[in-house]
Short mmCIF file of N, CA and C in Angstrom, two decimals:
data_model
loop_
_atom_site.label_atom_id
_atom_site.label_comp_id
_atom_site.label_asym_id
_atom_site.label_seq_id
_atom_site.Cartn_x
_atom_site.Cartn_y
_atom_site.Cartn_z
N MET A 275 182.96 194.55 -3.99
CA MET A 275 182.47 194.10 -2.20
C MET A 275 183.08 194.90 -1.52
N PHE A 276 182.69 195.30 -0.09
CA PHE A 276 183.30 196.50 0.71
C PHE A 276 183.97 195.18 1.43
N ASP A 277 184.70 196.07 2.59
CA ASP A 277 185.17 194.97 3.83
C ASP A 277 183.68 194.38 5.17
N ARG A 278 182.41 195.31 4.97
CA ARG A 278 181.75 195.03 5.55
C ARG A 278 180.50 194.50 5.02
N PHE A 279 180.36 194.81 3.71
CA PHE A 279 179.37 194.63 2.78
C PHE A 279 179.29 194.00 1.43
N CYS A 280 178.48 193.15 1.48
CA CYS A 280 178.71 192.49 -0.78
C CYS A 280 177.08 193.06 -1.40
N ILE A 281 177.18 193.77 -2.34
CA ILE A 281 175.80 193.97 -2.84
C ILE A 281 176.20 193.20 -4.34
N LEU A 282 175.10 192.15 -4.39
CA LEU A 282 174.60 191.45 -5.19
C LEU A 282 173.19 192.12 -6.31
N THR A 283 173.80 192.79 -7.87
CA THR A 283 173.01 193.04 -8.67
C THR A 283 171.97 192.46 -9.74
N PRO A 284 171.12 191.12 -9.69
CA PRO A 284 171.12 190.46 -10.64
C PRO A 284 170.08 191.88 -12.08
N LEU A 285 170.99 191.29 -13.27
CA LEU A 285 170.68 191.68 -14.13
C LEU A 285 169.67 191.22 -15.34
N THR A 286 168.73 191.24 -14.96
CA THR A 286 167.73 190.21 -15.35
C THR A 286 166.29 190.17 -14.57
N PRO A 287 165.45 190.90 -16.01
CA PRO A 287 163.94 191.69 -15.30
C PRO A 287 163.42 190.63 -14.66
N LYS A 288 163.75 189.11 -14.54
CA LYS A 288 162.93 188.47 -13.95
C LYS A 288 163.49 187.07 -13.16
N LEU A 289 163.14 187.24 -12.31
CA LEU A 289 164.07 186.44 -11.24
C LEU A 289 163.09 184.70 -11.02
N ASP A 290 163.67 183.72 -12.27
CA ASP A 290 163.18 182.56 -12.22
C ASP A 290 163.83 181.49 -11.39
N ALA A 291 163.85 180.30 -11.55
CA ALA A 291 164.60 179.17 -10.42
C ALA A 291 166.42 178.93 -10.75
N ARG A 292 166.36 178.89 -12.41
CA ARG A 292 167.74 178.92 -12.76
C ARG A 292 168.97 180.44 -12.07
N GLU A 293 168.04 181.94 -12.40
CA GLU A 293 168.77 183.07 -11.90
C GLU A 293 168.78 182.51 -10.47
N CYS A 294 167.59 182.11 -9.30
CA CYS A 294 167.78 182.42 -7.78
C CYS A 294 168.95 181.34 -7.95
N ARG A 295 169.18 180.39 -8.58
CA ARG A 295 170.28 179.07 -7.93
C ARG A 295 171.48 179.90 -8.21
N ARG A 296 171.87 180.76 -9.38
CA ARG A 296 172.98 181.01 -9.42
C ARG A 296 173.61 182.45 -8.47
N LEU A 297 172.28 183.37 -8.06
CA LEU A 297 172.30 184.09 -6.82
C LEU A 297 172.30 183.12 -5.88
N CYS A 298 172.01 182.29 -5.07
CA CYS A 298 172.34 181.61 -4.26
C CYS A 298 173.37 181.06 -3.88
N LYS A 299 174.11 180.86 -4.63
CA LYS A 299 175.92 179.90 -4.93
C LYS A 299 176.71 181.21 -5.02
N GLU A 300 176.15 182.70 -5.03
CA GLU A 300 177.08 183.88 -5.17
C GLU A 300 176.78 184.14 -3.66
N ILE A 301 175.89 183.90 -2.69
CA ILE A 301 175.62 184.65 -1.20
C ILE A 301 176.25 183.56 -0.93
N GLU A 302 176.19 182.46 -1.00
CA GLU A 302 176.99 181.22 0.22
C GLU A 302 178.66 181.69 -0.24
N ASN A 303 179.01 182.30 -1.17
CA ASN A 303 180.17 182.62 -0.75
C ASN A 303 181.14 183.73 0.07
N TYR A 304 179.31 184.08 0.42
CA TYR A 304 179.96 186.21 1.27
C TYR A 304 179.45 185.44 2.45
N ASN A 305 179.76 184.56 3.17
CA ASN A 305 179.17 183.93 4.48
C ASN A 305 179.44 184.81 5.44
N GLY A 306 178.66 185.43 6.19
CA GLY A 306 179.78 186.24 7.66
C GLY A 306 179.37 187.70 7.41
N ILE A 307 178.96 188.25 6.33
CA ILE A 307 179.01 189.54 5.41
C ILE A 307 177.56 189.70 4.78
N ALA A 308 177.25 191.00 5.64
CA ALA A 308 175.90 191.72 4.98
C ALA A 308 175.51 191.69 3.89
N VAL A 309 174.98 190.94 2.98
CA VAL A 309 174.60 190.10 1.77
C VAL A 309 173.31 191.69 1.51
N GLY A 310 173.66 192.46 0.17
CA GLY A 310 172.34 193.11 0.19
C GLY A 310 172.18 192.76 -1.30
N ILE A 311 170.52 192.71 -1.55
CA ILE A 311 170.74 192.01 -3.23
C ILE A 311 169.51 193.50 -3.87
N ASP A 312 170.66 194.18 -4.67
CA ASP A 312 169.72 195.19 -5.40
C ASP A 312 169.45 194.75 -6.49
N LEU A 313 167.68 195.23 -6.45
CA LEU A 313 166.55 194.72 -7.38
C LEU A 313 166.27 195.61 -8.54
N THR A 314 167.37 196.73 -8.72
CA THR A 314 167.07 197.75 -9.64
C THR A 314 166.76 197.30 -10.70
N PHE A 315 166.91 196.30 -11.76
CA PHE A 315 166.40 195.50 -13.12
C PHE A 315 165.66 194.69 -12.93
N VAL A 316 164.78 194.11 -11.55
CA VAL A 316 163.71 193.14 -11.51
C VAL A 316 162.83 193.62 -11.48
N GLN A 317 162.04 193.17 -12.21
CA GLN A 317 160.43 193.50 -12.41
C GLN A 317 159.55 192.55 -11.80
N ASP A 318 160.03 191.22 -12.01
CA ASP A 318 159.16 190.01 -11.70
C ASP A 318 160.03 188.93 -11.49
N CYS A 319 159.35 187.82 -10.45
CA CYS A 319 159.97 187.44 -9.84
C CYS A 319 158.92 185.94 -9.45
N THR A 320 159.80 184.51 -9.64
CA THR A 320 158.93 182.95 -9.39
C THR A 320 158.68 183.26 -7.92
N ILE A 321 157.93 182.11 -7.72
CA ILE A 321 158.05 181.75 -6.05
C ILE A 321 159.08 180.92 -5.57
N GLU A 322 160.18 180.42 -6.34
CA GLU A 322 161.37 179.99 -6.07
C GLU A 322 162.26 181.28 -5.21
N PHE A 323 162.03 182.11 -6.18
CA PHE A 323 162.91 183.43 -5.66
C PHE A 323 162.62 183.86 -4.52
N ILE A 324 160.94 183.48 -3.96
CA ILE A 324 160.38 184.07 -2.75
C ILE A 324 160.94 183.22 -1.55
N GLU A 325 160.78 181.98 -2.04
CA GLU A 325 161.35 181.26 -0.82
C GLU A 325 162.56 181.02 -0.53
N GLU A 326 163.18 181.50 -1.59
CA GLU A 326 164.64 181.27 -1.39
C GLU A 326 165.36 182.55 -0.41
N LEU A 327 164.89 183.10 -0.35
CA LEU A 327 164.97 184.63 0.41
C LEU A 327 163.91 184.13 1.71
N TYR A 328 163.29 183.91 1.76
CA TYR A 328 162.23 183.25 3.13
C TYR A 328 163.48 182.37 3.72
N ASN A 329 163.80 181.65 2.98
CA ASN A 329 164.32 180.79 3.52
C ASN A 329 166.30 180.99 4.33
N ARG A 330 166.81 181.98 3.57
CA ARG A 330 168.35 182.45 3.53
C ARG A 330 168.21 183.75 4.52
N ALA A 331 167.47 183.96 5.45
CA ALA A 331 166.96 185.47 6.90
C ALA A 331 168.30 184.80 7.48
N PRO A 332 168.59 186.44 7.73
CA PRO A 332 168.66 187.18 6.92
C PRO A 332 169.07 187.73 5.81
N LEU A 333 168.91 188.03 4.87
CA LEU A 333 168.91 189.10 3.73
C LEU A 333 168.56 190.30 3.88
N ASN A 334 169.08 190.99 2.65
CA ASN A 334 168.91 193.03 2.34
C ASN A 334 168.62 192.63 1.48
N VAL A 335 167.42 193.10 0.82
CA VAL A 335 166.69 193.77 0.14
C VAL A 335 166.38 195.29 -0.79
N PHE A 336 166.87 195.63 -1.04
CA PHE A 336 166.76 197.34 -2.10
C PHE A 336 166.53 197.61 -3.35
N ASN A 337 166.19 198.74 -3.46
CA ASN A 337 165.54 199.06 -4.63
C ASN A 337 164.33 198.65 -5.11
N ILE A 338 163.28 198.15 -4.95
CA ILE A 338 162.51 197.08 -5.24
C ILE A 338 161.31 197.57 -5.55
N SER A 339 161.18 197.51 -6.66
CA SER A 339 159.76 198.00 -7.95
C SER A 339 158.56 197.83 -7.21
N PRO A 340 157.77 198.52 -7.22
CA PRO A 340 156.43 199.01 -6.33
C PRO A 340 155.67 197.53 -7.11
N ASP A 341 155.53 197.07 -7.96
CA ASP A 341 155.08 195.56 -8.18
C ASP A 341 155.84 193.91 -7.10
N LEU A 342 156.98 194.51 -6.61
CA LEU A 342 157.37 193.53 -5.98
C LEU A 342 157.18 193.13 -4.24
N PHE A 343 157.26 195.13 -4.22
CA PHE A 343 157.27 195.51 -2.82
C PHE A 343 155.46 195.31 -2.43
N SER A 344 154.57 195.67 -3.07
CA SER A 344 153.23 194.87 -2.60
C SER A 344 153.43 193.52 -2.50
N LEU A 345 153.78 192.35 -3.40
CA LEU A 345 153.79 191.09 -3.07
C LEU A 345 154.63 190.30 -2.05
N PHE A 346 155.58 191.24 -1.53
CA PHE A 346 156.63 191.49 -0.37
C PHE A 346 155.68 191.18 0.84
N ASN A 347 155.11 192.38 0.56
CA ASN A 347 153.88 192.72 2.07
C ASN A 347 152.81 191.96 2.26
N VAL A 348 152.44 191.03 0.84
CA VAL A 348 151.38 190.53 1.47
C VAL A 348 151.59 188.85 1.84
N MET A 349 153.10 188.52 1.85
CA MET A 349 153.83 187.87 2.16
C MET A 349 154.57 187.47 2.97
N ASP A 350 154.11 188.31 3.87
CA ASP A 350 155.03 189.48 5.48
C ASP A 350 156.53 188.83 5.10
N ILE A 351 157.18 189.15 3.07
CA ILE A 351 158.63 188.95 3.63
C ILE A 351 159.42 189.85 4.47
N ASP A 352 158.98 190.96 5.01
CA ASP A 352 159.26 192.02 5.45
C ASP A 352 159.96 191.87 7.41
N LYS A 353 158.98 190.62 7.36
CA LYS A 353 159.34 189.67 8.95
C LYS A 353 160.57 189.61 9.03
N ARG A 354 160.97 188.80 7.68
CA ARG A 354 161.88 188.17 7.65
C ARG A 354 163.27 188.22 6.79
N ILE A 355 162.83 188.97 5.98
CA ILE A 355 164.17 189.45 5.56
C ILE A 355 164.00 191.29 4.96
N ASN A 356 165.34 192.07 5.48
CA ASN A 356 165.67 193.46 5.93
C ASN A 356 164.88 194.25 4.34
N LEU A 357 164.19 194.79 4.26
CA LEU A 357 163.95 195.08 3.05
C LEU A 357 163.84 197.30 3.33
N PHE A 358 164.71 197.26 2.43
CA PHE A 358 165.16 199.35 2.57
C PHE A 358 165.11 199.97 0.79
N VAL A 359 165.53 201.14 0.96
CA VAL A 359 164.38 201.59 -0.34
C VAL A 359 165.47 202.07 -1.20
N SER A 360 167.24 201.81 -0.16
CA SER A 360 168.10 202.69 -1.16
C SER A 360 169.27 201.90 -0.79
N GLU A 361 170.39 202.16 -1.58
CA GLU A 361 171.54 201.16 -0.68
C GLU A 361 171.89 201.83 0.44
N GLY A 362 171.61 203.19 -0.21
CA GLY A 362 172.56 204.00 1.49
C GLY A 362 171.73 203.73 2.55
N ASP A 363 170.68 203.03 2.81
CA ASP A 363 169.49 202.76 3.63
C ASP A 363 170.53 201.39 4.27
N PHE A 364 170.23 200.88 3.45
CA PHE A 364 171.39 199.50 3.58
C PHE A 364 172.30 199.69 4.11
N ARG A 365 173.48 200.48 3.76
CA ARG A 365 174.72 200.44 4.55
C ARG A 365 174.61 201.00 6.32
N GLU A 366 173.68 201.99 6.41
CA GLU A 366 173.92 202.88 7.26
C GLU A 366 172.21 201.92 8.21
N ASN A 367 172.13 200.99 8.25
CA ASN A 367 171.03 200.40 8.45
C ASN A 367 169.87 200.58 8.66
N LYS A 368 169.08 201.76 7.83
CA LYS A 368 168.34 202.75 8.77
C LYS A 368 167.22 202.66 7.76
N HIS A 369 166.16 203.20 7.84
CA HIS A 369 164.87 203.78 7.37
C HIS A 369 164.05 202.18 6.50
N ARG A 370 164.41 200.56 7.16
CA ARG A 370 163.82 199.87 6.80
C ARG A 370 162.09 199.75 6.50
N LEU A 371 162.14 199.16 5.77
CA LEU A 371 160.51 199.12 5.17
C LEU A 371 159.85 197.75 5.66
N ILE A 372 158.85 198.45 6.90
CA ILE A 372 157.85 197.35 7.15
C ILE A 372 156.47 197.41 7.45
N ASN A 373 156.07 196.57 7.21
CA ASN A 373 154.43 197.06 6.96
C ASN A 373 153.86 196.40 8.31
N ARG A 374 153.12 197.45 8.59
CA ARG A 374 152.51 197.48 10.03
C ARG A 374 151.30 196.91 10.37
N LYS A 375 150.32 196.49 9.47
CA LYS A 375 149.04 196.27 9.00
C LYS A 375 148.37 196.74 10.83
N PHE A 376 148.43 197.91 10.30
CA PHE A 376 147.89 198.95 11.93
C PHE A 376 146.25 198.39 11.81
N SER A 377 145.15 198.32 12.75
CA SER A 377 143.77 198.34 12.24
C SER A 377 143.43 199.29 13.42
N ILE A 378 141.86 199.60 13.14
CA ILE A 378 140.98 200.70 14.06
C ILE A 378 139.90 199.60 14.52
N VAL A 379 140.26 199.33 16.06
CA VAL A 379 139.35 198.91 16.93
C VAL A 379 138.46 199.48 16.99
#
């Protein structure tokens, strides 16, 4: 943890309900501090994790695997959660990943 940021890195390849509860308890300890979740090791997640992310906005997530990123885009998670490419982008609050869903009329 730094003075303005807290970075949590789950070390499990799948975030299920149990891991989600553990992560949420940890997030509650850092109220008022920008919390970033580093998904470097995570390859899969359950709906409980996605619902918890959605309900705990504003959160910041970075180092997202391509599979999870496409899932987040389909479920419009980027509208409530800040998605970043890397930890540096999270710290600087730059280069947010946003799905614009453009269409040609």
